[in-house]
Amino acid sequence: MLSLIINNVVIFAGIGGFLALLLVIADYFLANYGDCQIDINGKKKLTVKGGSSLLNSLAENNVFIPSACGGRGTCGLCKVKVKEGGGPLLPTERPYLDADELKNGVRLSCQVKVKEDIIISIPEALFSIRKFKGVVETIIDYTYDTKGLVIKLIEPAKIDFKAGQYIQLESKKYAKSKQVVSRAYSMANCPENNNVVELIIRRVPDGIMTTFVHDYLKKDDELYLTGPYGDFFIRDTDTDMIFVAGGSGMAPFKGIIEDLYKKESKQHIVYFFGARTTEDLFLVDEMKEYEKKMADFTFIPVISQPEKSPDWKGESGYIPPLLDKHIRDPKNTEGYLCGSPALIASTEKKMKELGIENVYYDSFG
Amino acid sequence: MDINPLVIFMAAIFTSNILLTNFLGMCSYLSVSKEIESSAGLGMAVFFVLTLTSAINYIVYHYILVPMDLIYLQYIIFIIVIAAFVQLTELIIERFSPVLYYTLGIFLPLITVNCAILGVSLFMIIRQYSFIQAVLYGAGSGIGWLLAILALAGIRNRLKEKYLPQGMNNAAISLIITGIMALAFIGFSGVAIIQ
Ligand code: FES
């Protein structure tokens, strides 16, 4: 009996072992692409080990391409122009590329594997994106489901950015998630305070990152983030500006308004901040302060469910119908929107109807 | 069994096509047959895996399991051999044709559980084939499977512009076509092989 069992085990293990060896050898020869070179904008050359994705190879060398899905090919943010190398276009990339991009060799860097020398071009601004180590300095409760986070930067100790840009915050493993994810959040501080990163994070039920921040993160915890990313910042013009935010869409505007105040802007600015009830409103007093301190700034909080807040005296309902009254000259007005895709879509539509041509937005979608 | 291996080879392709007479390997056959290119790719992969695994499984069965009296291990051993070869095929396809690799997606690793592959290994044991017979049977079945999926992909491609009653699309019409194809393949059994 014993010999039978031993026989079984030996045969089984022997065959399994042989096959495993075969696969290891095959893996060594087939999945080994040697050292490959990545040429960026003809200026920088990186030598990387072939076989991993372009996105990761670049990140390992401190060149950070925006990515919200962590390389799963679902966000379409990690676009890079590949001039040579990179292999054929994959079916996973096609849905995220329009005709122009296809013609110009734009690819999703998380899907392209570096298997040969490759020449790419990326916007110069991406070079200034860094990975930062920071420590949580303050956690503020803005509302029952929205927290403010102030992260003091340690290494590097300063971040150069434009008000309105965003960073990618990296979570840590915690009791309910064995996964580390990174998510994009707008910075709520102004560029003058460049030794901290301030974020406004609203809880998403069962969200890996927001649960981490809301339930597990404590003062003095260390965190990693990369940035700055994005082109949601105010253009250098003298036009009137209309800001529209919903919920944690407050973040970029808080930074932008602080920045405009410091620059002593005289522009005509109206800021609509939408929330469901008065309980969802925050930073109202701070914004009202700016109304007093700035030349021509109006802050209008709007709640969409006034029946739940009977004491509310301000504006209520939807934001788009309220815009008319505050636009002096549509041709000379820019719109900046940040919030849910629905809010952005309806506001943008209204703004275009009113004749505002330049509408910029940052969607949570 | 004293049958000319070539006869077995031809029979595996036509008269006793693994897919059209035994109806084995249907799931990937139905799902990947939308485009000719990916069908051809998957067909080649099945051919490769079938040929190699029937050879290896033959050797393992006759030179290890039988002498050691461990025939009852055949199922599990056959399956790990198949799994390993599917992994190998994956590595090869990823290296040489990344587009095909992404097009096949989940269906490539799924060949591991493709019953046609295990079926061929078991049939060759039951029918007591010799080594040459077994390998040609495996290769023939692979070609037969490739042929069947290519034929279906071709027909489905032509059907794309045609009007089909609602509910008849995709799987339903594919199954009906497969049935008709199976009938047509039975016609091959009337072909005499000249010795
Ligand atoms: S990182 Fe999201 S699509 Fe590439």
Coordinates of C-alpha atoms in Angstrom, one line a residue, chain A residues 4 7-8 11-12 15-16 18-20 22-23 26-27 29-33 51 87-92 110-111 113 115, chain B residues 56 60 64-65 68-70 72-73 76-77 80-85 87-88 91-92 94-96 98-103:
Chain A
L4 CA 1.6 2.3 -4.2
N7 CA 4.6 5.4 -6.7
N8 CA 1.6 7.7 -7.3
I11 CA 5.0 9.8 -10.9
F12 CA 2.7 12.6 -10.4
I15 CA 5.6 14.5 -14.6
G16 CA 4.5 17.8 -13.0
F18 CA 9.1 18.0 -15.9
L19 CA 6.3 20.1 -17.4
A20 CA 7.1 22.9 -15.0
L22 CA 9.7 22.8 -19.7
L23 CA 7.6 26.0 -19.1
A26 CA 10.2 28.2 -22.6
D27 CA 9.5 31.3 -20.5
F29 CA 13.6 32.0 -24.1
L30 CA 10.2 33.2 -25.3
A31 CA 9.4 35.9 -22.8
N32 CA 12.9 37.3 -22.7
Y33 CA 13.2 40.4 -24.8
G51 CA 8.7 42.4 -21.7
G87 CA 4.2 46.4 -32.4
P88 CA 0.8 46.3 -34.0
L89 CA -2.3 48.1 -32.7
L90 CA -4.2 45.8 -30.3
P91 CA -8.0 45.3 -30.2
T92 CA -7.9 46.5 -26.6
C110 CA -0.4 50.3 -20.7
Q111 CA -1.2 47.9 -23.5
K113 CA 4.7 46.0 -24.4
K115 CA 9.8 44.2 -26.8
Chain B
I56 CA 3.2 13.1 -25.0
V60 CA 3.3 8.9 -20.7
I64 CA 5.0 5.2 -17.5
L65 CA 1.4 4.6 -16.4
M68 CA 3.6 1.0 -13.2
D69 CA 0.0 0.0 -13.0
L70 CA -1.2 3.5 -12.5
Y72 CA -6.3 5.3 -13.1
L73 CA -4.1 8.4 -13.0
I76 CA -5.4 13.9 -14.1
I77 CA -2.0 13.4 -15.9
I80 CA -1.8 18.6 -16.6
V81 CA 0.0 17.7 -19.8
I82 CA -2.7 19.6 -21.7
A83 CA -2.6 22.5 -19.3
A84 CA 1.2 22.8 -19.7
F85 CA 1.0 22.7 -23.5
Q87 CA 0.6 27.6 -21.5
L88 CA 3.4 26.9 -23.9
L91 CA 3.8 32.0 -24.7
I92 CA 4.5 31.3 -28.3
E94 CA 2.2 36.2 -27.3
R95 CA 5.7 36.3 -28.6
F96 CA 5.0 36.0 -32.3
P98 CA 0.4 39.8 -30.0
V99 CA -2.7 40.8 -32.0
L100 CA -3.9 37.3 -32.2
Y101 CA -3.0 36.9 -28.5
Y102 CA -5.4 39.7 -27.6
T103 CA -8.1 38.7 -30.1

